[in-house]
Tab-separated table of C-alpha atoms and ligand atoms in Angstrom:
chain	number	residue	atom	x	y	z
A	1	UNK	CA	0.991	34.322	40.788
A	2	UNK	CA	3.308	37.174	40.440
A	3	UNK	CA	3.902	36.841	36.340
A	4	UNK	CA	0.512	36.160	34.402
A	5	UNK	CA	2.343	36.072	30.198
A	6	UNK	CA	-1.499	36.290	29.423
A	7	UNK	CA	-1.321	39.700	30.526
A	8	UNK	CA	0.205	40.759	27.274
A	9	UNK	CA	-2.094	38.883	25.016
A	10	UNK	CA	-5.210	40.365	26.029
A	11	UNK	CA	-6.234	42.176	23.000
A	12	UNK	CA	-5.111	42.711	19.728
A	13	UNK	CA	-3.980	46.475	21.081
A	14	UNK	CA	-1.264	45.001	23.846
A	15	UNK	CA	-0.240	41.934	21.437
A	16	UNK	CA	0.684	44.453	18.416
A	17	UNK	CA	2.760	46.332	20.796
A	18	UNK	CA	4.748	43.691	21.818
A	19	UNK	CA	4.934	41.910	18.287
A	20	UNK	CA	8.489	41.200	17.969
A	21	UNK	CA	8.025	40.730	13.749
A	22	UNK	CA	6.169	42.229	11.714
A	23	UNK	CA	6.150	41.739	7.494
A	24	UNK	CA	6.001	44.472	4.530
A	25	UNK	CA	6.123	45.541	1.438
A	26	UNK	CA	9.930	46.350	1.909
A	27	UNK	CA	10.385	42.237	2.874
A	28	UNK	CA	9.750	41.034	-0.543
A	29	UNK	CA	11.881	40.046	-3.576
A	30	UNK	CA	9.172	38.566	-6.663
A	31	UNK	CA	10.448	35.946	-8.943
A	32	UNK	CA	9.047	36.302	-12.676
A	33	UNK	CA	9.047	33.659	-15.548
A	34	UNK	CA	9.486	34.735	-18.606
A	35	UNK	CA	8.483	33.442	-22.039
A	36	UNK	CA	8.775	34.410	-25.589
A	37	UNK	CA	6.089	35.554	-27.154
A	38	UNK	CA	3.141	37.985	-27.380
A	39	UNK	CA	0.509	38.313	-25.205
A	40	UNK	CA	1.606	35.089	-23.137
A	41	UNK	CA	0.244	34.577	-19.682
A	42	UNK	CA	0.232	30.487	-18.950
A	43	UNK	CA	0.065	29.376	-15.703
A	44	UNK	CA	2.400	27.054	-14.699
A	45	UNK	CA	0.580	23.508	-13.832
A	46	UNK	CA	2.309	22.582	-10.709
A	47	UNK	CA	2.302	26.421	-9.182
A	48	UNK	CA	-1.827	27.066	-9.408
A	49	UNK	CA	-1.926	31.257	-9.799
A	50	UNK	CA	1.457	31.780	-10.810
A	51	UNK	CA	2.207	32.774	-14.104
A	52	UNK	CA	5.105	32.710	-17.315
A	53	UNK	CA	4.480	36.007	-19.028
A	54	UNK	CA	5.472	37.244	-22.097
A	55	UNK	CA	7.372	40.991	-22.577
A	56	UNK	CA	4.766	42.943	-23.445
A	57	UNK	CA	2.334	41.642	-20.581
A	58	UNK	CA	5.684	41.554	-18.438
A	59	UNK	CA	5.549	45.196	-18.640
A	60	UNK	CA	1.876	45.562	-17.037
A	61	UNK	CA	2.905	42.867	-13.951
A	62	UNK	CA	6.013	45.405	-13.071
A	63	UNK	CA	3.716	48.258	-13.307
A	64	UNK	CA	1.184	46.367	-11.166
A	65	UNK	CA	3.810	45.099	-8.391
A	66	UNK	CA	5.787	48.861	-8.195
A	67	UNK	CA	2.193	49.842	-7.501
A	68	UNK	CA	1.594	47.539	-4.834
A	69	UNK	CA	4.941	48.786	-2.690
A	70	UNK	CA	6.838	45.437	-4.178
A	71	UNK	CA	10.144	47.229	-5.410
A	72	UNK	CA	12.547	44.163	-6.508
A	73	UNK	CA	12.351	41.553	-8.946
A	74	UNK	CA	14.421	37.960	-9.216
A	75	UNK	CA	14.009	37.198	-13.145
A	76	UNK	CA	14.028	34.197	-14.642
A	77	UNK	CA	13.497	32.746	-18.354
A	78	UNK	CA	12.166	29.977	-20.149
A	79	UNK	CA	14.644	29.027	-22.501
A	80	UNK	CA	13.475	27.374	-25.771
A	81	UNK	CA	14.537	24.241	-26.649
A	82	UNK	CA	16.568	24.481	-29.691
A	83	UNK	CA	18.175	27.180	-27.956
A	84	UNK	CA	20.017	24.913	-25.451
A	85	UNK	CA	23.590	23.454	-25.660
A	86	UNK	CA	25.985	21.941	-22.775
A	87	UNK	CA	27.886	25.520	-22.779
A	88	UNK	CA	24.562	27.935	-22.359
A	89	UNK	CA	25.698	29.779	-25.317
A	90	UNK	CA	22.280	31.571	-25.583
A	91	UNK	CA	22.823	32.829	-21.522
A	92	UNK	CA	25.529	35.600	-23.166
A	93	UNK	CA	23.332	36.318	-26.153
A	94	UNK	CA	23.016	40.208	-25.867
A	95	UNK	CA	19.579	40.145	-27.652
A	96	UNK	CA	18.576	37.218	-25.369
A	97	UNK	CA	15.503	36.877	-23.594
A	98	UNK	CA	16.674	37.429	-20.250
A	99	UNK	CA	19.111	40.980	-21.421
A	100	UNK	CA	15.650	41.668	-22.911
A	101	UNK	CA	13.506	41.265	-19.869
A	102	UNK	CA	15.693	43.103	-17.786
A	103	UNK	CA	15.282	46.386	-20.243
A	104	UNK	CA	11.785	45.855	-20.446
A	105	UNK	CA	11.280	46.387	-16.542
A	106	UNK	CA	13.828	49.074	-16.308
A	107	UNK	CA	11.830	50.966	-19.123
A	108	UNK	CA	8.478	50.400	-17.646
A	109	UNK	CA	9.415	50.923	-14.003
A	110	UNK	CA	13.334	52.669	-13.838
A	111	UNK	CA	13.356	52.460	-9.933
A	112	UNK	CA	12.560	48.512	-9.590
A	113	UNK	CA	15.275	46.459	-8.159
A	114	UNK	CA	16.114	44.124	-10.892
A	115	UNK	CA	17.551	41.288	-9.926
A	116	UNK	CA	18.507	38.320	-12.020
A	117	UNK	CA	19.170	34.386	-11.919
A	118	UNK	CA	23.009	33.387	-12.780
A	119	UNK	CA	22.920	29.547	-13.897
A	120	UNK	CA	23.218	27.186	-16.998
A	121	UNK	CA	19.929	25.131	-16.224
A	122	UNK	CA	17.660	27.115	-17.958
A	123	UNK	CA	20.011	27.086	-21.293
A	124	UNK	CA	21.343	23.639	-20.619
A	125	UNK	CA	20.614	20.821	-22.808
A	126	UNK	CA	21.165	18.202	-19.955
A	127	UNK	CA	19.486	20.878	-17.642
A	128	UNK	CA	22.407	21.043	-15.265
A	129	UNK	CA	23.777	24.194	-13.883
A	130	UNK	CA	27.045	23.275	-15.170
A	131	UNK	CA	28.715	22.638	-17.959
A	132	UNK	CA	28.913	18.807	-18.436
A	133	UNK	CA	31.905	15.996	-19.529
A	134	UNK	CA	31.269	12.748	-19.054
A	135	UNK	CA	28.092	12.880	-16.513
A	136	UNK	CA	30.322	15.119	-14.250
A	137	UNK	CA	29.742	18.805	-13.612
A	138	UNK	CA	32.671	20.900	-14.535
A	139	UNK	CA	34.002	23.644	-12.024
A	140	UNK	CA	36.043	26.345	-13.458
A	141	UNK	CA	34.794	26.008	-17.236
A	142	UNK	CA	31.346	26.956	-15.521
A	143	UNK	CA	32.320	29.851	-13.084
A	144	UNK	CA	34.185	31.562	-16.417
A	145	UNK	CA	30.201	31.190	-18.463
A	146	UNK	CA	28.794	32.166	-15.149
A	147	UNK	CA	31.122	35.080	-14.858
A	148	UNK	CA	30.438	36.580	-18.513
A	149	UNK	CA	26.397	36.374	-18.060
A	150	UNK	CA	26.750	38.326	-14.879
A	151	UNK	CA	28.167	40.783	-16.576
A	152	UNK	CA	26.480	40.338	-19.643
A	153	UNK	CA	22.931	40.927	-17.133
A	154	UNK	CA	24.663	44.176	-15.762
A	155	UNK	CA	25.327	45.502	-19.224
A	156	UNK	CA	21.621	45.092	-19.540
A	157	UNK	CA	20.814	47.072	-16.575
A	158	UNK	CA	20.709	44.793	-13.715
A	159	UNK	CA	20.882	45.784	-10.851
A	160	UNK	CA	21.798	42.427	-8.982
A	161	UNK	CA	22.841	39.173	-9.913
A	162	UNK	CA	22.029	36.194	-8.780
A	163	UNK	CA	23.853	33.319	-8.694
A	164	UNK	CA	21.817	29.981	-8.327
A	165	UNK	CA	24.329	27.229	-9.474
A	166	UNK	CA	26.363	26.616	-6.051
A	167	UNK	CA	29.873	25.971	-8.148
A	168	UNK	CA	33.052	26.399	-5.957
A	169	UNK	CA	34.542	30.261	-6.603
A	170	UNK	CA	31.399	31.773	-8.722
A	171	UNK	CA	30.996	34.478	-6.653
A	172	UNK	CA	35.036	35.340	-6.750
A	173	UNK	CA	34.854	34.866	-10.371
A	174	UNK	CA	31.788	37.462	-11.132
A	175	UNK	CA	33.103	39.950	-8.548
A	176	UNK	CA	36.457	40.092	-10.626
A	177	UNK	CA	34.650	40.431	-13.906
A	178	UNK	CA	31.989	43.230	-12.373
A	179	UNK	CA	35.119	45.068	-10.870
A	180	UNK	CA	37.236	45.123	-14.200
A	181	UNK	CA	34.483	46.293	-16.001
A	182	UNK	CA	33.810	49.201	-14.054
A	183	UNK	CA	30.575	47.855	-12.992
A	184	UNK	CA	31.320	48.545	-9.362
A	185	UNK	CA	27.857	49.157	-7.875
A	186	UNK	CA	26.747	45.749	-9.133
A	187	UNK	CA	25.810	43.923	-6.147
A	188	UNK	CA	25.667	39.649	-5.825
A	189	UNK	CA	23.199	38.524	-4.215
A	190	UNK	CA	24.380	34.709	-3.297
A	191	UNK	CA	22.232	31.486	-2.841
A	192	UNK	CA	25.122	30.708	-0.335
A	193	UNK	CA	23.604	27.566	1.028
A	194	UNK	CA	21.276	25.682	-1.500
A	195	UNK	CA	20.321	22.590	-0.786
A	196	UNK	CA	19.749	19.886	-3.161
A	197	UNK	CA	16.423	19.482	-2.502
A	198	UNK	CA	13.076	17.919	-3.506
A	199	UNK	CA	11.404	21.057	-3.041
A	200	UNK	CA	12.173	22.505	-7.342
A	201	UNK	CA	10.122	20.366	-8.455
A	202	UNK	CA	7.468	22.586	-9.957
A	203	UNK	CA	9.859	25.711	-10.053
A	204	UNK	CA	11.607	22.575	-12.947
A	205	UNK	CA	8.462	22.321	-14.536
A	206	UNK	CA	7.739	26.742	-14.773
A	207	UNK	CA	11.069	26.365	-16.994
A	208	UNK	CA	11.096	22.842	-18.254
A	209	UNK	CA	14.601	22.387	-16.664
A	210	UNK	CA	14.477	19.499	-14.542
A	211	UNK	CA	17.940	17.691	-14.968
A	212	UNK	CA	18.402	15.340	-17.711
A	213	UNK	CA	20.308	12.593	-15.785
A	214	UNK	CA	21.521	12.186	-12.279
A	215	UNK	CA	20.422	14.731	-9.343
A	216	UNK	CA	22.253	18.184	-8.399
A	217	UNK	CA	24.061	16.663	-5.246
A	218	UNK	CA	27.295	17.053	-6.558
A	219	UNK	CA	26.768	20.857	-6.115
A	220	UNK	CA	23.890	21.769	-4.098
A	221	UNK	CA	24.184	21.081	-0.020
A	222	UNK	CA	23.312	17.918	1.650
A	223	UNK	CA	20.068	18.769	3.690
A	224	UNK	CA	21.799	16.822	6.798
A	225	UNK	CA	24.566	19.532	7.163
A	226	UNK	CA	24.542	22.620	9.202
A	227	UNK	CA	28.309	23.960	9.634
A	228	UNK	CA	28.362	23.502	6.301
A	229	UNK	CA	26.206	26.274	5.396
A	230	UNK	CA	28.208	28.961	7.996
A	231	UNK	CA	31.368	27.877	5.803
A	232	UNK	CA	29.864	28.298	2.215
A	233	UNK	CA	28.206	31.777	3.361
A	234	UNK	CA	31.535	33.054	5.032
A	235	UNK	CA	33.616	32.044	1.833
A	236	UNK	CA	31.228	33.740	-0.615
A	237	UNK	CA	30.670	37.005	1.296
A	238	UNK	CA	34.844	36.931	1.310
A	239	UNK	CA	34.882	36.213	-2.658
A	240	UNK	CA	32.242	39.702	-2.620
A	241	UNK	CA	28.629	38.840	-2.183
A	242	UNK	CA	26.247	41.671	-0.939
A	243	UNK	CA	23.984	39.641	0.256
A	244	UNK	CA	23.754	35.535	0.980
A	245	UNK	CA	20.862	33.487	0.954
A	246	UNK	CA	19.180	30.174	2.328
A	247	UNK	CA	17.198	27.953	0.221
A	248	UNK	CA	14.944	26.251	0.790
A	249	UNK	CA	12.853	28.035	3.744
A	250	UNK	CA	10.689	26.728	5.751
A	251	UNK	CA	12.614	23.219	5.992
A	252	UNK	CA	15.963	24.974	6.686
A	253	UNK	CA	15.258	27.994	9.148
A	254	UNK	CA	17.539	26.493	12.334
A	255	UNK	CA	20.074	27.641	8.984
A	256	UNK	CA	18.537	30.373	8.653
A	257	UNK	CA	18.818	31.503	11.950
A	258	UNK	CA	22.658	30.037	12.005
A	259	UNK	CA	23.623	32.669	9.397
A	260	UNK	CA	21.912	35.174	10.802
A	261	UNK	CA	23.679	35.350	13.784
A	262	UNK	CA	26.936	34.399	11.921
A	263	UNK	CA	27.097	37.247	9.512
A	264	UNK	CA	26.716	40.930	9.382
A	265	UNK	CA	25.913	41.247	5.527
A	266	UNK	CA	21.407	40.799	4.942
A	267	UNK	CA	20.745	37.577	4.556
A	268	UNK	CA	17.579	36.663	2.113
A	269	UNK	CA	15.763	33.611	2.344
A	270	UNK	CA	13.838	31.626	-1.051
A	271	UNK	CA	10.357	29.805	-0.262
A	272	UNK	CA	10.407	27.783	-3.003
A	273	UNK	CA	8.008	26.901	-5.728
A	274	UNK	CA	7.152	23.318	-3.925
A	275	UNK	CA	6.439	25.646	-0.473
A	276	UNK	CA	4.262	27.596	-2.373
A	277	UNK	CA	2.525	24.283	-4.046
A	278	UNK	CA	1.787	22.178	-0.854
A	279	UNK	CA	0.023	25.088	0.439
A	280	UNK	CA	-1.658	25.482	-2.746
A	281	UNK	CA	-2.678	21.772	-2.896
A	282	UNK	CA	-3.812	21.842	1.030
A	283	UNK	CA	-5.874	25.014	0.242
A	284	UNK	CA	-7.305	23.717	-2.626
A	285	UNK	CA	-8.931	20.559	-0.699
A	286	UNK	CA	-10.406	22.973	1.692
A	287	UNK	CA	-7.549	21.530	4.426
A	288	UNK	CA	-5.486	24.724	5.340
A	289	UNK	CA	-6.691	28.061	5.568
A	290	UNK	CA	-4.422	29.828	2.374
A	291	UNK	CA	-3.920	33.263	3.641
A	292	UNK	CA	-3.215	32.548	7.418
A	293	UNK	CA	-0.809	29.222	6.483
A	294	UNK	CA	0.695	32.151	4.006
A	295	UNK	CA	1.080	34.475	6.832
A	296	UNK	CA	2.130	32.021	9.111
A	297	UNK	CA	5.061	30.992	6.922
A	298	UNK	CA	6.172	34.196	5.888
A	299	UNK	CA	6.216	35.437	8.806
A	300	UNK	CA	7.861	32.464	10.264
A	301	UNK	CA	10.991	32.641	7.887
A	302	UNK	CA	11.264	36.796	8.942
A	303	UNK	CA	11.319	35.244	12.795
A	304	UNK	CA	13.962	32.766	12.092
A	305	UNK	CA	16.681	36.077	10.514
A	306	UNK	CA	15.443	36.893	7.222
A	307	UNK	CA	16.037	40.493	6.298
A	308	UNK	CA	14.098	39.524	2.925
A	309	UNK	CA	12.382	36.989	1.402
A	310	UNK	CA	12.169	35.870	-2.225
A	311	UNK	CA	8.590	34.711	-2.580
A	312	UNK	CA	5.741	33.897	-5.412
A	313	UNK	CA	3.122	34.808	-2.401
A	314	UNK	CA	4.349	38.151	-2.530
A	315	UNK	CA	1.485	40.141	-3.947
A	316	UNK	CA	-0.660	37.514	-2.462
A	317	UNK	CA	0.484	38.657	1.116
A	318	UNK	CA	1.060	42.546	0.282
A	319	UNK	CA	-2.848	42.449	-0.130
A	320	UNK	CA	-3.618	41.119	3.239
A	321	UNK	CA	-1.054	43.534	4.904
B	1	PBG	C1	18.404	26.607	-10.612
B	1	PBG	C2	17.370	27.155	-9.701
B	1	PBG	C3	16.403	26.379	-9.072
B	1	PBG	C4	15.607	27.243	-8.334
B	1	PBG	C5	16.095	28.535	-8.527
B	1	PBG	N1	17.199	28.469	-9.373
B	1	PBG	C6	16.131	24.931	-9.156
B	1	PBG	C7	17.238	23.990	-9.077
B	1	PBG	O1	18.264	24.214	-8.448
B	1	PBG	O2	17.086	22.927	-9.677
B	1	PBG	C8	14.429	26.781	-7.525
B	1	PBG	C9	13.425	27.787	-7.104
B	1	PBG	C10	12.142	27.205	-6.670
B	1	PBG	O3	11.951	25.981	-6.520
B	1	PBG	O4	11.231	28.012	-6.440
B	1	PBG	N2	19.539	27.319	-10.829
């Protein structure tokens, strides 16, 4: 034999030269639930270890993940109840929980990355992410709301928003608003091609927004289609998204991979609260090995074209690394 590939794998000193991926710090984007409240740190049931938090402890975890090297943020809050309507009212509310979150990070820690989630289901009664007339899901009336809480998040010192809804011209609409508000360094990051998928469930359950009736396929992508995602991505990175996203991960990175080649803007990928659960769950019964399925995954997802990755095992990994 002329070509032994075991030659390269003899010890851990060859095999980290050749590594073709590595993960840091720098890959990670940390989603936060937030709560109202003082003093609030509930873990959320269906997500063992990950927590809602309330402002003032908010302020600590920010402090705690700049610390660690983890240097962006992807907020979310837990609307309450009798806050809710079929318009999301509350989501432009200037004294809101979310325009409050984001100033509570930016005072505690000025140079995190805050980014922030752009949808109705959190402040929807029927728990859609858009507005809803006769068990349909409205279009335009919802990219015109989604439009004025982007900017209503920038006002507030965001530094990125996120759109999560996957209505048709969102990211058109909120690069229009951004731009004739002078808000020009506002960047989009766009979930491009979400898929209506069974893997929210417990991500529903951290903000009690599972839909009310019906499903989310009207808007979110059918997990059997693959040019479909190139075409969504290309359209919103022409409407004036920084960055695109894939989500879920670990069941969609032949997309993953897809975009990455297809694109030149970074493209971020979302392991999703049921990704993080099963390995929870698995762990738990003493069936997988946590940190090295963690690892595994993460890694995995950075292999398949991810130039980031929005993750609850952030801090989890960045203290193995
Ligand atoms: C909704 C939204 C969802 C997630 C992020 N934003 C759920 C949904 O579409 O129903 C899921 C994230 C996760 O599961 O971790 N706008």
């Amino acid at each position: 034999m002329l070509i032994r590939n075991r030659r390269l794998r003899t010890n851990e000193a060859i095999r980290s030269l050749v590594r073709e991926t590595s993960l840091s710090p720098n890959d990670f984007i940390v989603p936060l639930f937030v709560v109202e409240g003082k003093n609030v740190k509930e873990e959320i049931a269906s997500m063992p270890n990950y927590f809602r938090f309330s402002l003032d402890l908010l302020e600590k975890e920010v402090k705690e993940l700049w610390q660690m090297g983890l240097k962006s943020v992807l907020v979310f809050v837990k609307v309450p109840d009798n806050l809710k309507d079929n318009e999301g009212t509350e989501a432009l509310n200037k004294e809101g929980l979310m325009q409050r979150a984001i100033k509570t990070i930016k005072n505690a820690v000025p140079e995190m990355l805050v980014m922030t989630d752009v949808a109705l289901d959190p402040y929807s009664s029927y728990g859609h992410d858009g507005i809803v007339e006769n068990g349909e899901i409205l279009n335009d009336p919802t990219t015109k709301v989604l439009a004025k809480m982007a900017l209503s998040h920038v006002k507030a010192g965001a530094d990125f928003v996120a759109p999560s809804d996957m209505m048709d011209g969102r990211i058109l609409a909120i690069r229009e608003t951004l731009e004739e508000n002078n808000f020009h360094k506002s960047g989009i990051m766009s979930y491009s091609a979400k898929y209506a998928s069974a893997f929210y469930g417990p991500f529903r359950d951290a903000l009690d927004s599972a839909p009310g009736f019906g499903d989310k396929k009207t808007y979110q992508m059918d997990p059997a289609n693959r040019e479909e995602a190139i075409k969504e991505t290309i359209m919103d990175i022409e409407e004036g998204a920084d960055i695109v996203m894939v989500k879920p991960g670990l069941c969609y990175l032949d997309i993953v991979r897809d975009i990455r080649n297809a694109v030149d803007v970074p493209v971020a990928v979302y392991q999703v609260s049921g990704e993080y659960a099963m390995i929870k769950a698995a762990s738990e019964k003493g069936w997988l090995d946590h940190d090295a399925v963690m690892l595994e995954q993460l890694l995995s997802i950075k292999r398949a074209g991810a130039h980031m990755i929005a993750s609850y095992f952030a801090k989890d990994a960045v203290k193995l690394l």
